[in-house]
CSV table of C-alpha atoms in Angstrom, one decimal:
chain,number,residue,atom,x,y,z
A,27,MET,CA,12.3,-24.1,-3.4
A,28,ALA,CA,10.3,-23.8,-0.2
A,29,GLN,CA,8.4,-20.5,0.2
A,30,LYS,CA,8.8,-18.5,3.4
A,31,SER,CA,5.9,-16.8,5.2
A,32,ASP,CA,7.2,-13.4,4.2
A,33,ASP,CA,6.7,-14.4,0.5
A,34,TYR,CA,2.9,-14.5,0.9
A,35,ALA,CA,0.6,-11.6,1.0
A,36,VAL,CA,-2.4,-13.7,2.0
A,37,GLN,CA,-2.5,-16.9,4.0
A,38,THR,CA,-5.5,-18.8,5.3
A,39,LEU,CA,-5.4,-22.1,7.2
A,40,GLN,CA,-8.6,-24.2,7.4
A,41,LEU,CA,-10.7,-21.0,7.4
A,42,THR,CA,-14.3,-21.6,8.1
A,43,LYS,CA,-17.3,-19.2,8.4
A,44,VAL,CA,-20.7,-20.4,9.5
A,45,PHE,CA,-23.7,-17.9,9.5
A,46,ARG,CA,-26.2,-18.7,12.2
A,47,ASP,CA,-29.9,-17.8,12.7
A,48,PHE,CA,-31.5,-15.9,15.6
A,49,TRP,CA,-31.4,-19.0,17.8
A,50,ARG,CA,-27.6,-19.5,17.1
A,51,ARG,CA,-28.3,-22.6,15.0
A,52,PRO,CA,-26.0,-23.1,11.9
A,53,LYS,CA,-27.7,-21.7,8.9
A,54,VAL,CA,-25.1,-21.4,6.1
A,55,ARG,CA,-21.6,-22.6,5.9
A,56,ALA,CA,-20.2,-20.0,3.5
A,57,VAL,CA,-16.5,-20.9,3.8
A,58,ASP,CA,-15.5,-24.4,4.6
A,59,GLN,CA,-11.9,-25.4,5.6
A,60,LEU,CA,-10.3,-23.0,3.1
A,61,THR,CA,-6.5,-23.1,2.9
A,62,LEU,CA,-5.2,-20.5,0.5
A,63,ASP,CA,-1.8,-18.9,-0.3
A,64,VAL,CA,-1.4,-15.8,-2.4
A,65,ARG,CA,2.2,-14.9,-3.2
A,66,ARG,CA,3.5,-11.3,-3.1
A,67,GLY,CA,3.6,-9.6,-6.5
A,68,GLU,CA,1.1,-12.0,-8.2
A,69,VAL,CA,-2.4,-11.7,-9.5
A,70,PHE,CA,-4.6,-14.3,-8.0
A,71,GLY,CA,-8.2,-15.0,-9.2
A,72,LEU,CA,-10.8,-16.4,-6.9
A,73,LEU,CA,-13.5,-17.9,-9.1
A,74,GLY,CA,-16.7,-19.7,-8.5
A,75,PRO,CA,-20.5,-19.6,-9.1
A,76,ASN,CA,-22.9,-17.4,-7.1
A,77,GLY,CA,-22.9,-18.3,-3.4
A,78,SER,CA,-19.6,-20.1,-3.4
A,79,GLY,CA,-18.1,-18.0,-0.7
A,80,LYS,CA,-15.9,-15.5,-2.7
A,81,SER,CA,-17.3,-12.3,-1.2
A,82,THR,CA,-17.3,-13.8,2.3
A,83,THR,CA,-13.7,-14.7,1.9
A,84,ILE,CA,-12.9,-11.1,0.9
A,85,LYS,CA,-14.7,-9.8,3.9
A,86,LEU,CA,-12.9,-12.2,6.2
A,87,LEU,CA,-9.5,-11.0,4.8
A,88,LEU,CA,-10.5,-7.4,5.4
A,89,GLY,CA,-11.5,-8.1,9.0
A,90,LEU,CA,-15.2,-7.1,8.4
A,91,LEU,CA,-16.3,-10.6,9.5
A,92,PHE,CA,-15.0,-12.8,12.3
A,93,PRO,CA,-14.1,-16.4,11.2
A,94,THR,CA,-15.8,-19.2,13.0
A,95,SER,CA,-12.5,-21.2,13.0
A,96,GLY,CA,-9.2,-21.2,11.3
A,97,GLY,CA,-6.4,-18.7,10.8
A,98,ILE,CA,-5.8,-15.7,8.6
A,99,ARG,CA,-2.7,-13.6,7.9
A,100,VAL,CA,-2.7,-10.6,5.6
A,101,LEU,CA,0.7,-9.1,4.8
A,102,GLY,CA,2.0,-11.1,7.8
A,103,ARG,CA,-0.4,-9.6,10.3
A,104,PRO,CA,-3.9,-10.3,11.6
A,105,PRO,CA,-6.6,-8.8,9.3
A,106,ARG,CA,-7.9,-6.5,12.0
A,107,ASP,CA,-4.5,-4.8,12.6
A,108,VAL,CA,-4.8,-1.1,11.8
A,109,SER,CA,-1.3,-1.0,10.3
A,110,VAL,CA,-2.5,-3.7,7.7
A,111,LYS,CA,-5.6,-1.8,6.7
A,112,ALA,CA,-3.5,1.2,5.8
A,113,ARG,CA,-1.7,-0.9,3.2
A,114,LEU,CA,-4.9,-2.3,1.6
A,115,GLY,CA,-7.1,-1.2,-1.2
A,116,PHE,CA,-10.6,-2.6,-1.6
A,117,LEU,CA,-13.2,-2.3,-4.3
A,118,PRO,CA,-16.5,-3.9,-3.2
A,119,GLU,CA,-19.0,-5.7,-5.5
A,120,GLU,CA,-21.4,-2.7,-5.2
A,121,THR,CA,-20.0,0.8,-5.3
A,122,TYR,CA,-21.2,2.6,-2.1
A,123,LEU,CA,-20.3,6.3,-2.5
A,124,TYR,CA,-21.8,9.5,-1.4
A,125,PRO,CA,-24.1,10.6,-4.3
A,126,TYR,CA,-23.9,14.3,-3.6
A,127,LEU,CA,-20.1,14.5,-3.9
A,128,ASN,CA,-18.3,14.8,-7.2
A,129,ALA,CA,-15.3,12.8,-8.3
A,130,ALA,CA,-12.7,15.2,-6.9
A,131,GLU,CA,-14.5,15.5,-3.5
A,132,THR,CA,-14.9,11.8,-3.2
A,133,LEU,CA,-11.2,11.1,-3.7
A,134,GLU,CA,-10.3,14.0,-1.4
A,135,PHE,CA,-12.5,12.4,1.3
A,136,PHE,CA,-10.9,9.0,1.0
A,137,GLY,CA,-7.4,10.6,0.8
A,138,ARG,CA,-7.9,12.3,4.1
A,139,LEU,CA,-9.2,9.0,5.6
A,140,SER,CA,-5.9,7.4,4.4
A,141,GLY,CA,-3.9,10.1,6.2
A,142,LEU,CA,-2.4,11.6,3.0
A,143,SER,CA,-1.0,15.1,3.2
A,144,ARG,CA,-2.7,18.0,1.4
A,145,HIS,CA,0.0,18.2,-1.3
A,146,GLU,CA,-0.1,14.4,-1.9
A,147,ARG,CA,-3.9,14.5,-2.1
A,148,ARG,CA,-3.9,17.2,-4.7
A,149,ARG,CA,-1.4,15.4,-6.8
A,150,ARG,CA,-3.1,12.0,-6.6
A,151,VAL,CA,-6.7,13.1,-6.9
A,152,GLY,CA,-6.2,14.8,-10.3
A,153,ALA,CA,-4.0,12.1,-11.7
A,154,LEU,CA,-6.3,9.2,-10.6
A,155,ILE,CA,-9.4,10.9,-12.1
A,156,GLU,CA,-7.6,11.2,-15.5
A,157,MET,CA,-6.3,7.7,-15.2
A,158,VAL,CA,-9.8,6.2,-15.0
A,159,GLY,CA,-11.1,8.4,-17.8
A,160,LEU,CA,-13.4,10.8,-15.8
A,161,GLY,CA,-11.5,14.0,-16.3
A,162,HIS,CA,-14.3,15.7,-18.2
A,163,VAL,CA,-17.0,14.8,-15.6
A,164,ARG,CA,-14.9,15.4,-12.5
A,165,ASN,CA,-17.3,18.2,-11.3
A,166,ARG,CA,-20.5,16.3,-11.8
A,167,PRO,CA,-22.2,14.7,-8.7
A,168,LEU,CA,-21.9,11.0,-8.5
A,169,ARG,CA,-25.7,10.5,-8.6
A,170,GLU,CA,-25.5,11.5,-12.3
A,171,TYR,CA,-22.9,8.9,-13.1
A,172,SER,CA,-23.8,5.7,-14.9
A,173,LYS,CA,-23.0,2.3,-13.3
A,174,GLY,CA,-19.8,2.0,-15.3
A,175,MET,CA,-18.7,5.5,-14.4
A,176,ALA,CA,-19.4,4.9,-10.7
A,177,ARG,CA,-17.3,1.7,-11.0
A,178,ARG,CA,-14.4,3.7,-12.4
A,179,ILE,CA,-14.4,6.2,-9.5
A,180,GLY,CA,-14.7,3.3,-7.1
A,181,LEU,CA,-11.5,1.8,-8.6
A,182,ALA,CA,-9.8,5.2,-8.2
A,183,GLN,CA,-10.7,5.3,-4.5
A,184,ALA,CA,-9.2,1.8,-4.0
A,185,LEU,CA,-5.9,3.1,-5.4
A,186,VAL,CA,-5.8,6.5,-3.6
A,187,ASN,CA,-3.5,5.3,-0.8
A,188,ASP,CA,-1.1,3.4,-3.2
A,189,PRO,CA,-1.9,0.0,-1.6
A,190,GLU,CA,0.4,-3.0,-1.4
A,191,LEU,CA,-2.5,-5.5,-1.6
A,192,LEU,CA,-5.5,-4.8,-3.8
A,193,LEU,CA,-8.7,-6.7,-3.2
A,194,LEU,CA,-11.2,-6.4,-6.1
A,195,ASP,CA,-14.6,-7.9,-6.0
A,196,GLU,CA,-16.1,-8.1,-9.5
A,197,PRO,CA,-14.0,-5.1,-10.8
A,198,THR,CA,-15.4,-5.2,-14.3
A,199,THR,CA,-19.1,-5.3,-13.3
A,200,GLY,CA,-21.1,-2.7,-15.3
A,201,LEU,CA,-18.1,-1.7,-17.5
A,202,ASP,CA,-18.2,-1.6,-21.3
A,203,PRO,CA,-15.6,-3.8,-23.1
A,204,LEU,CA,-13.3,-0.7,-23.4
A,205,GLY,CA,-13.4,0.0,-19.7
A,206,ALA,CA,-12.9,-3.7,-18.9
A,207,ARG,CA,-9.8,-3.7,-21.1
A,208,GLU,CA,-8.4,-0.6,-19.3
A,209,VAL,CA,-9.0,-2.3,-15.9
A,210,LYS,CA,-7.1,-5.4,-17.0
A,211,ASP,CA,-4.3,-3.2,-18.3
A,212,LEU,CA,-4.2,-1.4,-15.0
A,213,ILE,CA,-4.0,-4.6,-13.0
A,214,LEU,CA,-1.0,-5.8,-15.2
A,215,GLU,CA,0.7,-2.4,-14.7
A,216,LEU,CA,0.3,-2.7,-10.9
A,217,LYS,CA,1.7,-6.2,-11.0
A,218,LYS,CA,4.8,-4.8,-12.8
A,219,ARG,CA,5.3,-2.5,-9.8
A,220,GLY,CA,5.3,-5.3,-7.3
A,221,LYS,CA,1.6,-5.0,-6.1
A,222,THR,CA,-0.4,-8.0,-5.2
A,223,VAL,CA,-3.9,-8.3,-6.6
A,224,LEU,CA,-6.7,-10.7,-5.4
A,225,LEU,CA,-9.8,-10.5,-7.6
A,226,CYS,CA,-13.1,-12.2,-7.7
A,227,SER,CA,-14.9,-12.4,-11.1
A,228,HIS,CA,-17.6,-14.2,-12.9
A,229,LEU,CA,-16.1,-13.3,-16.2
A,230,LEU,CA,-13.6,-16.1,-16.8
A,231,ALA,CA,-12.1,-14.6,-19.9
A,232,HIS,CA,-11.0,-11.5,-17.8
A,233,ALA,CA,-9.5,-13.7,-15.1
A,234,GLU,CA,-7.7,-15.7,-17.8
A,235,ASP,CA,-6.1,-12.5,-19.3
A,236,VAL,CA,-4.6,-11.2,-16.0
A,237,CYS,CA,-4.3,-13.9,-13.4
A,238,ASP,CA,-1.1,-15.8,-12.7
A,239,ARG,CA,-2.9,-18.4,-10.6
A,240,ILE,CA,-6.6,-19.1,-9.9
A,241,GLY,CA,-8.6,-21.0,-7.3
A,242,ILE,CA,-12.1,-22.3,-7.9
A,243,LEU,CA,-14.5,-22.3,-5.0
A,244,TYR,CA,-17.7,-24.4,-4.8
A,245,GLY,CA,-19.8,-24.6,-1.7
A,246,GLY,CA,-17.2,-22.8,0.3
A,247,LYS,CA,-14.5,-25.3,-0.5
A,248,LEU,CA,-11.4,-24.9,-2.7
A,249,CYS,CA,-11.8,-27.4,-5.5
A,250,VAL,CA,-8.9,-26.5,-7.8
A,251,SER,CA,-5.9,-24.2,-7.5
A,252,GLY,CA,-2.9,-23.7,-9.8
A,253,SER,CA,-1.3,-21.6,-12.5
A,254,VAL,CA,-3.6,-20.6,-15.4
A,255,ALA,CA,-1.1,-21.9,-18.1
A,256,THR,CA,-0.9,-25.3,-16.4
A,257,LEU,CA,-4.6,-25.8,-15.8
A,258,LEU,CA,-5.7,-24.7,-19.3
A,259,ALA,CA,-3.0,-26.5,-21.3
A,260,LYS,CA,-4.2,-29.5,-23.3
A,261,SER,CA,-1.1,-31.7,-23.1
A,262,GLN,CA,-2.7,-34.4,-25.1
A,263,LEU,CA,-2.8,-32.2,-28.2
A,264,THR,CA,-0.2,-30.5,-30.4
A,265,GLN,CA,-0.9,-27.2,-32.2
A,266,ILE,CA,0.9,-26.1,-35.4
A,267,THR,CA,0.4,-22.7,-36.8
A,268,LEU,CA,1.3,-21.9,-40.5
A,269,PRO,CA,0.8,-18.9,-42.8
A,270,ALA,CA,-2.2,-19.0,-45.1
A,271,LEU,CA,-1.7,-21.8,-47.8
A,272,PRO,CA,-3.4,-22.4,-51.1
A,273,PRO,CA,-5.9,-25.4,-51.2
A,274,GLU,CA,-3.4,-27.7,-52.9
A,275,GLU,CA,-0.7,-27.1,-50.2
A,276,THR,CA,-3.3,-27.5,-47.5
A,277,ALA,CA,-4.2,-30.9,-48.9
A,278,ARG,CA,-0.5,-31.9,-48.9
A,279,VAL,CA,-0.1,-30.9,-45.3
A,280,ARG,CA,-3.2,-32.9,-44.3
A,281,THR,CA,-1.8,-35.9,-46.1
A,282,LEU,CA,1.6,-35.5,-44.3
A,283,LEU,CA,-0.1,-35.2,-40.9
A,284,GLY,CA,-2.1,-38.3,-41.6
A,285,GLU,CA,1.0,-40.3,-41.1
A,286,PHE,CA,1.2,-39.3,-37.4
A,287,ALA,CA,-2.5,-39.2,-36.4
A,288,GLN,CA,-5.9,-40.4,-37.5
A,289,PRO,CA,-7.6,-38.3,-40.2
A,290,ASP,CA,-10.6,-37.5,-38.1
A,291,ALA,CA,-8.4,-36.2,-35.3
A,292,ILE,CA,-6.8,-33.5,-37.6
A,293,GLU,CA,-8.4,-30.1,-37.7
A,294,VAL,CA,-7.3,-27.7,-40.5
A,295,GLY,CA,-8.8,-24.2,-40.6
A,296,HIS,CA,-8.3,-20.5,-39.9
A,297,PRO,CA,-7.9,-19.3,-36.3
A,298,VAL,CA,-10.7,-17.2,-34.9
A,299,ASP,CA,-10.1,-13.8,-33.3
A,300,ARG,CA,-11.6,-13.0,-29.9
A,301,LEU,CA,-14.7,-10.8,-30.0
A,302,GLU,CA,-13.1,-8.5,-27.4
A,303,SER,CA,-10.1,-7.8,-29.6
A,304,PHE,CA,-12.3,-7.1,-32.6
A,305,PHE,CA,-14.4,-4.7,-30.5
A,306,LEU,CA,-11.4,-2.8,-29.2
A,307,ARG,CA,-10.0,-2.4,-32.7
A,308,ALA,CA,-13.4,-1.0,-34.0
A,309,ILE,CA,-13.6,1.5,-31.1
A,310,GLU,CA,-10.0,2.6,-31.7
A,311,GLU,CA,-10.8,3.3,-35.4
A,312,ALA,CA,-14.0,5.2,-34.4
A,313,ARG,CA,-12.0,7.2,-31.8
A,314,GLN,CA,-9.5,8.3,-34.4
A,315,ALA,CA,-12.3,9.6,-36.6
A,316,ARG,CA,-14.3,11.3,-33.7
A,317,PRO,CA,-12.3,11.7,-30.5
A,318,GLU,CA,-15.1,13.6,-28.6
A,319,THR,CA,-17.6,11.6,-26.5
A,320,GLY,CA,-20.1,12.3,-23.8
A,321,GLY,CA,-19.3,9.1,-21.9
A,322,ALA,CA,-16.1,7.8,-20.2
A,323,ALA,CA,-12.9,8.6,-22.0
A,324,ALA,CA,-9.8,6.4,-22.4
A,325,GLY,CA,-7.6,6.3,-19.3
A,326,ARG,CA,-3.9,6.0,-19.1
A,327,PHE,CA,-1.8,4.5,-16.4
A,328,GLU,CA,0.3,7.0,-14.3
A,329,PRO,CA,3.3,5.2,-12.9
A,330,SER,CA,4.3,8.1,-10.6
A,331,LEU,CA,1.3,7.4,-8.4
A,332,PHE,CA,2.5,4.0,-7.3
A,333,ARG,CA,5.7,3.1,-5.6
A,334,LYS,CA,7.5,0.0,-6.8
A,335,LEU,CA,7.8,-2.7,-4.3
A,336,GLU,CA,10.8,-5.0,-4.0
A,337,ALA,CA,10.3,-8.7,-4.2
A,338,PRO,CA,11.6,-10.7,-1.2
A,339,ALA,CA,14.4,-12.2,-3.3
A,340,GLU,CA,15.6,-8.7,-4.3
A,341,VAL,CA,15.5,-7.5,-0.6
A,342,ILE,CA,17.6,-10.6,0.5
A,343,GLU,CA,20.1,-10.0,-2.3
A,344,ARG,CA,20.5,-6.3,-1.4
A,345,LEU,CA,20.9,-7.1,2.3
A,346,THR,CA,23.5,-9.9,1.6
A,347,ARG,CA,25.5,-7.8,-0.9
A,348,PRO,CA,29.1,-7.4,0.4
A,349,VAL,CA,29.8,-4.0,1.8
A,350,GLU,CA,32.7,-2.1,0.1
A,351,PRO,CA,35.4,-0.9,2.5
A,352,PRO,CA,35.5,2.8,3.1
A,353,PRO,CA,38.2,4.7,1.3
A,354,VAL,CA,41.5,5.0,3.2
A,355,GLU,CA,42.2,8.5,4.3
A,356,ALA,CA,45.7,9.9,3.8
A,357,PRO,CA,47.7,10.3,7.1
A,358,PRO,CA,48.0,13.8,8.5
A,359,PRO,CA,51.1,15.6,7.5
A,360,SER,CA,54.1,15.2,9.8
A,361,GLU,CA,55.6,18.1,11.7
A,362,PRO,CA,58.4,20.0,10.0
A,363,VAL,CA,61.9,18.7,11.0
A,364,GLY,CA,63.2,22.0,12.2
A,365,ALA,CA,60.4,22.9,14.6
A,366,GLU,CA,61.5,24.0,18.0
A,367,PRO,CA,59.9,22.3,21.1
A,368,ASP,CA,59.7,25.6,23.0
A,369,VAL,CA,57.7,27.2,20.2
A,370,ARG,CA,55.3,24.3,20.1
A,371,ARG,CA,54.8,24.3,23.8
A,372,GLU,CA,54.1,28.1,23.8
A,373,ILE,CA,51.5,27.6,21.0
A,374,LEU,CA,49.7,24.8,23.0
A,375,GLU,CA,49.6,27.0,26.1
A,376,ARG,CA,48.0,29.8,24.3
A,377,LEU,CA,45.4,27.5,22.7
A,378,THR,CA,44.5,25.9,26.0
A,379,GLU,CA,44.5,29.0,28.2
A,380,LYS,CA,41.1,29.9,29.6
A,381,PRO,CA,39.9,33.3,28.7
A,382,ALA,CA,39.5,35.7,31.6
A,383,ALA,CA,36.0,36.9,32.4
A,384,VAL,CA,35.2,40.3,30.9
A,385,GLU,CA,33.2,42.7,32.9
A,386,SER,CA,31.4,45.7,31.5
A,387,PRO,CA,32.5,49.2,32.6
A,388,ALA,CA,29.2,49.8,34.4
A,389,GLU,CA,29.4,46.6,36.4
A,390,ASP,CA,33.1,47.4,37.4
A,391,THR,CA,32.2,50.8,38.7
A,392,VAL,CA,29.3,49.6,40.7
A,393,GLY,CA,31.3,46.8,42.2
A,394,GLN,CA,34.1,49.2,43.3
A,395,ALA,CA,31.6,51.6,44.9
A,396,ASN,CA,30.0,48.8,46.9
A,397,ARG,CA,33.3,47.5,48.1
A,398,ALA,CA,34.5,50.9,49.1
A,399,THR,CA,31.3,51.7,51.1
A,400,GLU,CA,31.0,48.3,52.7
A,401,GLU,CA,32.2,48.3,56.4
A,402,PRO,CA,32.8,45.4,58.6
A,403,ALA,CA,30.4,46.7,61.3
A,404,ASP,CA,27.6,47.0,58.7
A,405,ALA,CA,28.3,43.4,57.5
A,406,GLU,CA,28.1,42.1,61.1
A,407,GLU,CA,24.8,44.0,61.7
A,408,ARG,CA,23.2,42.6,58.6
A,409,ARG,CA,24.2,39.1,59.5
A,410,SER,CA,22.6,39.4,63.0
A,411,VAL,CA,19.4,40.6,61.4
A,412,LEU,CA,19.3,37.7,59.0
A,413,ASP,CA,19.8,35.3,61.9
A,414,ARG,CA,16.8,36.7,63.8
A,415,LEU,CA,14.6,36.5,60.7
A,416,VAL,CA,15.3,32.9,59.9
A,417,GLN,CA,15.2,31.7,63.6
A,418,LYS,CA,12.1,29.6,64.3
A,419,PRO,CA,9.9,31.0,67.1
A,420,LYS,CA,9.5,28.8,70.2
A,421,PRO,CA,6.0,27.6,70.9
A,422,ASP,CA,4.3,29.3,73.9
A,423,SER,CA,3.6,27.0,76.9
A,424,ASP,CA,0.3,27.1,78.8
A,425,ALA,CA,2.2,28.3,81.9
A,426,THR,CA,3.6,31.3,80.3
A,427,ARG,CA,0.6,32.2,78.3
A,428,LYS,CA,-1.3,35.2,79.8
A,429,PRO,CA,-5.0,34.8,80.2
A,430,SER,CA,-7.1,37.0,78.0
A,431,PRO,CA,-8.9,39.8,79.8
């Protein structure tokens, strides 16, 4: 099914960015003819080695850099549109925050920049600090934070305005494995609520865990793009998983599989767990034994901070849903059979009769006194005085003007 433009959160068409030297000569082609589509509600990973153009692409999407050529659309609008910036959240590669502010003051500052009300800022600031695991150090200035703790508060400021599109540049840099796992869980929770996440990362395992699709950049060009499951699947191999078997049963299985493949192509052994999973289990056991720690604590996602966005298909279905007809009201009761037409006419005349103006007793007395004392001669005299007052004087001519003595 063809995708519509409204289905994409980010679209670039032959996007190119060339950095020039002082003499305006081309120096570096950071992004070269990049055509990229990021669908709404998905997690897209932009991968590549150092200097491949990932951070430059993020800055172009934010409107911080002007493209040399090509087109960009972010949430259906140009990236420099102010209305688009209010719907974005950005975590840069390096966390640039005011070191003399604490966590609460930092989020309060960014909340005011985002135009949040005082009540909303108070609600979101406290919940976000607890969500990133910095509740016990919320009053410490940021200059006393470690790099991982500063990364956590940077992620909180990117979420303070409940963005529709979240741009994360190396979100797990400086985080311990526990913090990296929490960031990945947070990204998956945001995806469930309809948010779109575009992240750049050098840690391929982290991108593999959370991304729906990935794109690999090299030299500013998009080399590969597609879903993670499709790109990583080894279609030429078949994997069979069985419970642990005794040696004699394992030998029988190997002999049976030898009928379908060469013996040297068959691998029989125990699956190996990932080091990240083993580390998280060890930390969880240690936390159960000793819950207090001087570092960052475990965070927990707070769903009330983020509104759930509807997918374009859900919006179309809701708009095209047939409207139920309004309930039919009962007709007004008919007039009684024995009603007299004269009685009805008398009632209508009383209802439509205009009320007479009511004068206060004081006004009535004054009016009668004025009418009693008013004489026709006095009225004529007052009229002649008014006529003389409003009459325009005639200009004096030079002939009738008397010379001054």
